[in-house]
Amino acid sequence: MVEENLKLAYGENSDLIKEKRIAGVQALSGTGACRLFADFQKRFSPDSQIYIPVPTWVNHHNIWRDAHVPQNTFHYYHPESRGLDFASMMEDIKNAPNGSFFLLHACAHNPTGVDPTEEQWREISQQFKVKGHFAFFDMAYQGFASGDPERDAKSIRIFLEDGHLIGCAQSYAKNMGVYGQRVGCLRTVCDDKKQAVAVKSQLQQLTIPMYSNPPIHGALIVSIILGDPELKKLWLKEVKGMADRIIGMRSALRENLEKLGSSLPWEHITKQIGMFCYSGMTPEQVDRMTKEFHIYMTRNGRISMAGVNTGNIGYLANAIHEVTKSA
């Protein structure tokens, strides 16, 4: 499973794979891969801390906390524009101590759906190079964001082009629908083959008291699909269909709100990407959504776009309009 996983993330013809410079181990989905790296970080860089974006997936804080790695934060989301606070993000990267660890979302940032542009990723990579920072990517939605796994891996490819030794947690829970099978992978890029062997050995030493061996059933599903050209072609078609449906629902939700006469700007719905839409609704407005319309979401206003369909989108848009029109 790990070998096919590497090809998907780093490219079929990656020199890193040919040179055996990547230490990869199967992990318990993306969560397990993050936790494994956090323990690795604590063991081999005990005085380091992790910089985490504001906001992030809530479990990131739990993972590094339980691994006893001190946490710091960096700017990411800009509430007023409902987009990326790029200037503040770059300033935080610049001001962090040299050689700091940063957690980055490879694509479809959770919970905001806000990703840097390709040019912004290049600037981020260059600033990391100047500061000697280590980038750890959490990639939970490859293929599920844009519908194209190659495009969704662009952030990682940019860092690799610039010569970074990165870490990456990969999950197949969403893009292959195997959430209950806990299929994931942790990978770290190393200086050479010898170092990769040593790093993989140490990662395996960490897994033994944690979960011993990972489950095989889901991993075989992923391995068979990615390893068979015809099955992989079918999977790529289906994952694009899923991503395109969500993108279509974003457009429809925005159109519905604008047709209702909402005076608020809703461009962020279609600019954001992935499963989640950071709507901009306040906790009080979300409470009204629940109490008056029986629509449920997290109180930060995050909508799961995967739950929106042609049958409920009109009702959803009307509810959002009702609770936000006095804002």
mmCIF file of N, CA and C in Angstrom, residues 172-224:
data_model
loop_
_atom_site.group_PDB
_atom_site.id
_atom_site.type_symbol
_atom_site.label_atom_id
_atom_site.label_comp_id
_atom_site.label_asym_id
_atom_site.label_seq_id
_atom_site.Cartn_x
_atom_site.Cartn_y
_atom_site.Cartn_z
ATOM 1 N N TYR A 172 -7.108 8.080 3.313
ATOM 2 C CA TYR A 172 -7.988 7.635 2.233
ATOM 3 C C TYR A 172 -9.441 7.547 2.695
ATOM 4 N N ALA A 173 -9.722 8.078 3.882
ATOM 5 C CA ALA A 173 -11.065 7.987 4.441
ATOM 6 C C ALA A 173 -12.116 8.597 3.521
ATOM 7 N N LYS A 174 -11.815 9.786 3.000
ATOM 8 C CA LYS A 174 -12.798 10.484 2.182
ATOM 9 C C LYS A 174 -12.686 10.137 0.701
ATOM 10 N N ASN A 175 -11.466 10.193 0.151
ATOM 11 C CA ASN A 175 -11.353 10.035 -1.301
ATOM 12 C C ASN A 175 -11.568 8.600 -1.785
ATOM 13 N N MET A 176 -11.559 7.627 -0.868
ATOM 14 C CA MET A 176 -11.911 6.254 -1.258
ATOM 15 C C MET A 176 -13.078 5.700 -0.448
ATOM 16 N N GLY A 177 -13.644 6.519 0.433
ATOM 17 C CA GLY A 177 -14.811 6.070 1.189
ATOM 18 C C GLY A 177 -14.531 4.920 2.134
ATOM 19 N N VAL A 178 -13.331 4.882 2.706
ATOM 20 C CA VAL A 178 -12.982 3.782 3.631
ATOM 21 C C VAL A 178 -12.725 4.326 5.035
ATOM 22 N N TYR A 179 -13.583 5.259 5.454
ATOM 23 C CA TYR A 179 -13.405 5.913 6.753
ATOM 24 C C TYR A 179 -13.298 4.903 7.887
ATOM 25 N N GLY A 180 -14.151 3.884 7.866
ATOM 26 C CA GLY A 180 -14.167 2.904 8.948
ATOM 27 C C GLY A 180 -13.006 1.920 8.920
ATOM 28 N N GLN A 181 -12.227 1.923 7.838
ATOM 29 C CA GLN A 181 -11.117 0.974 7.713
ATOM 30 C C GLN A 181 -9.789 1.547 8.214
ATOM 31 N N ARG A 182 -9.738 2.867 8.468
ATOM 32 C CA ARG A 182 -8.551 3.539 8.999
ATOM 33 C C ARG A 182 -7.317 3.277 8.141
ATOM 34 N N VAL A 183 -7.366 3.779 6.914
ATOM 35 C CA VAL A 183 -6.276 3.588 5.961
ATOM 36 C C VAL A 183 -5.537 4.902 5.750
ATOM 37 N N GLY A 184 -4.267 4.909 6.089
ATOM 38 C CA GLY A 184 -3.464 6.108 5.910
ATOM 39 C C GLY A 184 -1.995 5.774 5.814
ATOM 40 N N CYS A 185 -1.194 6.817 5.660
ATOM 41 C CA CYS A 185 0.241 6.624 5.507
ATOM 42 C C CYS A 185 0.973 7.853 6.043
ATOM 43 N N LEU A 186 2.092 7.617 6.705
ATOM 44 C CA LEU A 186 2.986 8.702 7.105
ATOM 45 C C LEU A 186 4.249 8.589 6.277
ATOM 46 N N ARG A 187 4.687 9.725 5.712
ATOM 47 C CA ARG A 187 5.877 9.723 4.870
ATOM 48 C C ARG A 187 6.779 10.874 5.269
ATOM 49 N N THR A 188 8.068 10.633 5.253
ATOM 50 C CA THR A 188 9.037 11.713 5.431
ATOM 51 C C THR A 188 10.105 11.593 4.350
ATOM 52 N N VAL A 189 10.426 12.717 3.738
ATOM 53 C CA VAL A 189 11.463 12.759 2.710
ATOM 54 C C VAL A 189 12.815 12.926 3.402
ATOM 55 N N CYS A 190 13.783 12.119 2.993
ATOM 56 C CA CYS A 190 15.088 12.092 3.656
ATOM 57 C C CYS A 190 16.217 12.504 2.700
ATOM 58 N N ASP A 191 17.404 12.702 3.255
ATOM 59 C CA ASP A 191 18.554 13.124 2.455
ATOM 60 C C ASP A 191 18.978 12.063 1.448
ATOM 61 N N ASP A 192 18.912 10.794 1.866
ATOM 62 C CA ASP A 192 19.363 9.702 1.003
ATOM 63 C C ASP A 192 18.710 8.395 1.439
ATOM 64 N N LYS A 193 19.016 7.331 0.720
ATOM 65 C CA LYS A 193 18.426 6.019 0.986
ATOM 66 C C LYS A 193 18.785 5.523 2.380
ATOM 67 N N LYS A 194 20.018 5.720 2.805
ATOM 68 C CA LYS A 194 20.468 5.253 4.106
ATOM 69 C C LYS A 194 19.672 5.917 5.232
ATOM 70 N N GLN A 195 19.482 7.225 5.108
ATOM 71 C CA GLN A 195 18.715 7.938 6.128
ATOM 72 C C GLN A 195 17.255 7.480 6.120
ATOM 73 N N ALA A 196 16.702 7.233 4.941
ATOM 74 C CA ALA A 196 15.313 6.788 4.834
ATOM 75 C C ALA A 196 15.108 5.448 5.540
ATOM 76 N N VAL A 197 16.069 4.552 5.392
ATOM 77 C CA VAL A 197 15.993 3.245 6.076
ATOM 78 C C VAL A 197 15.990 3.448 7.594
ATOM 79 N N ALA A 198 16.857 4.343 8.071
ATOM 80 C CA ALA A 198 16.951 4.607 9.507
ATOM 81 C C ALA A 198 15.676 5.252 10.038
ATOM 82 N N VAL A 199 15.149 6.225 9.306
ATOM 83 C CA VAL A 199 13.927 6.913 9.750
ATOM 84 C C VAL A 199 12.743 5.949 9.770
ATOM 85 N N LYS A 200 12.623 5.128 8.722
ATOM 86 C CA LYS A 200 11.530 4.157 8.684
ATOM 87 C C LYS A 200 11.618 3.193 9.860
ATOM 88 N N SER A 201 12.817 2.776 10.191
ATOM 89 C CA SER A 201 13.020 1.873 11.325
ATOM 90 C C SER A 201 12.541 2.521 12.631
ATOM 91 N N GLN A 202 12.862 3.792 12.806
ATOM 92 C CA GLN A 202 12.444 4.493 14.023
ATOM 93 C C GLN A 202 10.930 4.709 14.054
ATOM 94 N N LEU A 203 10.343 4.971 12.909
ATOM 95 C CA LEU A 203 8.882 5.101 12.857
ATOM 96 C C LEU A 203 8.213 3.782 13.228
ATOM 97 N N GLN A 204 8.777 2.690 12.730
ATOM 98 C CA GLN A 204 8.225 1.373 13.062
ATOM 99 C C GLN A 204 8.376 1.071 14.553
ATOM 100 N N GLN A 205 9.468 1.542 15.149
ATOM 101 C CA GLN A 205 9.656 1.360 16.585
ATOM 102 C C GLN A 205 8.566 2.096 17.374
ATOM 103 N N LEU A 206 8.132 3.227 16.857
ATOM 104 C CA LEU A 206 7.064 3.984 17.520
ATOM 105 C C LEU A 206 5.708 3.309 17.371
ATOM 106 N N THR A 207 5.489 2.636 16.234
ATOM 107 C CA THR A 207 4.178 2.020 16.014
ATOM 108 C C THR A 207 3.971 0.773 16.878
ATOM 109 N N ILE A 208 5.048 0.086 17.225
ATOM 110 C CA ILE A 208 4.918 -1.189 17.943
ATOM 111 C C ILE A 208 4.149 -1.049 19.260
ATOM 112 N N PRO A 209 4.506 -0.102 20.147
ATOM 113 C CA PRO A 209 3.712 0.033 21.371
ATOM 114 C C PRO A 209 2.398 0.798 21.161
ATOM 115 N N MET A 210 2.266 1.454 20.007
ATOM 116 C CA MET A 210 1.069 2.263 19.756
ATOM 117 C C MET A 210 -0.084 1.422 19.207
ATOM 118 N N TYR A 211 0.198 0.650 18.123
ATOM 119 C CA TYR A 211 -0.856 -0.210 17.573
ATOM 120 C C TYR A 211 -0.290 -1.479 16.932
ATOM 121 N N SER A 212 0.994 -1.734 17.129
ATOM 122 C CA SER A 212 1.658 -2.934 16.617
ATOM 123 C C SER A 212 1.597 -2.976 15.098
ATOM 124 N N ASN A 213 0.551 -3.606 14.544
ATOM 125 C CA ASN A 213 0.407 -3.698 13.096
ATOM 126 C C ASN A 213 -0.877 -3.010 12.644
ATOM 127 N N PRO A 214 -0.842 -2.304 11.505
ATOM 128 C CA PRO A 214 -2.063 -1.660 11.009
ATOM 129 C C PRO A 214 -2.986 -2.686 10.366
ATOM 130 N N PRO A 215 -4.292 -2.385 10.282
ATOM 131 C CA PRO A 215 -5.232 -3.332 9.660
ATOM 132 C C PRO A 215 -4.951 -3.497 8.170
ATOM 133 N N ILE A 216 -5.236 -4.681 7.649
ATOM 134 C CA ILE A 216 -4.844 -4.999 6.282
ATOM 135 C C ILE A 216 -5.970 -4.852 5.264
ATOM 136 N N HIS A 217 -7.224 -5.038 5.693
ATOM 137 C CA HIS A 217 -8.328 -5.106 4.723
ATOM 138 C C HIS A 217 -8.454 -3.827 3.904
ATOM 139 N N GLY A 218 -8.606 -2.686 4.566
ATOM 140 C CA GLY A 218 -8.754 -1.417 3.855
ATOM 141 C C GLY A 218 -7.524 -1.072 3.045
ATOM 142 N N ALA A 219 -6.349 -1.405 3.585
ATOM 143 C CA ALA A 219 -5.096 -1.116 2.882
ATOM 144 C C ALA A 219 -5.019 -1.897 1.575
ATOM 145 N N LEU A 220 -5.532 -3.125 1.579
ATOM 146 C CA LEU A 220 -5.535 -3.918 0.348
ATOM 147 C C LEU A 220 -6.490 -3.340 -0.688
ATOM 148 N N ILE A 221 -7.621 -2.798 -0.216
ATOM 149 C CA ILE A 221 -8.562 -2.150 -1.131
ATOM 150 C C ILE A 221 -7.855 -1.002 -1.861
ATOM 151 N N VAL A 222 -7.179 -0.145 -1.087
ATOM 152 C CA VAL A 222 -6.467 0.993 -1.661
ATOM 153 C C VAL A 222 -5.360 0.526 -2.592
ATOM 154 N N SER A 223 -4.592 -0.450 -2.140
ATOM 155 C CA SER A 223 -3.458 -0.949 -2.917
ATOM 156 C C SER A 223 -3.899 -1.554 -4.246
ATOM 157 N N ILE A 224 -4.966 -2.341 -4.211
ATOM 158 C CA ILE A 224 -5.463 -2.996 -5.436
ATOM 159 C C ILE A 224 -5.967 -1.952 -6.428
#
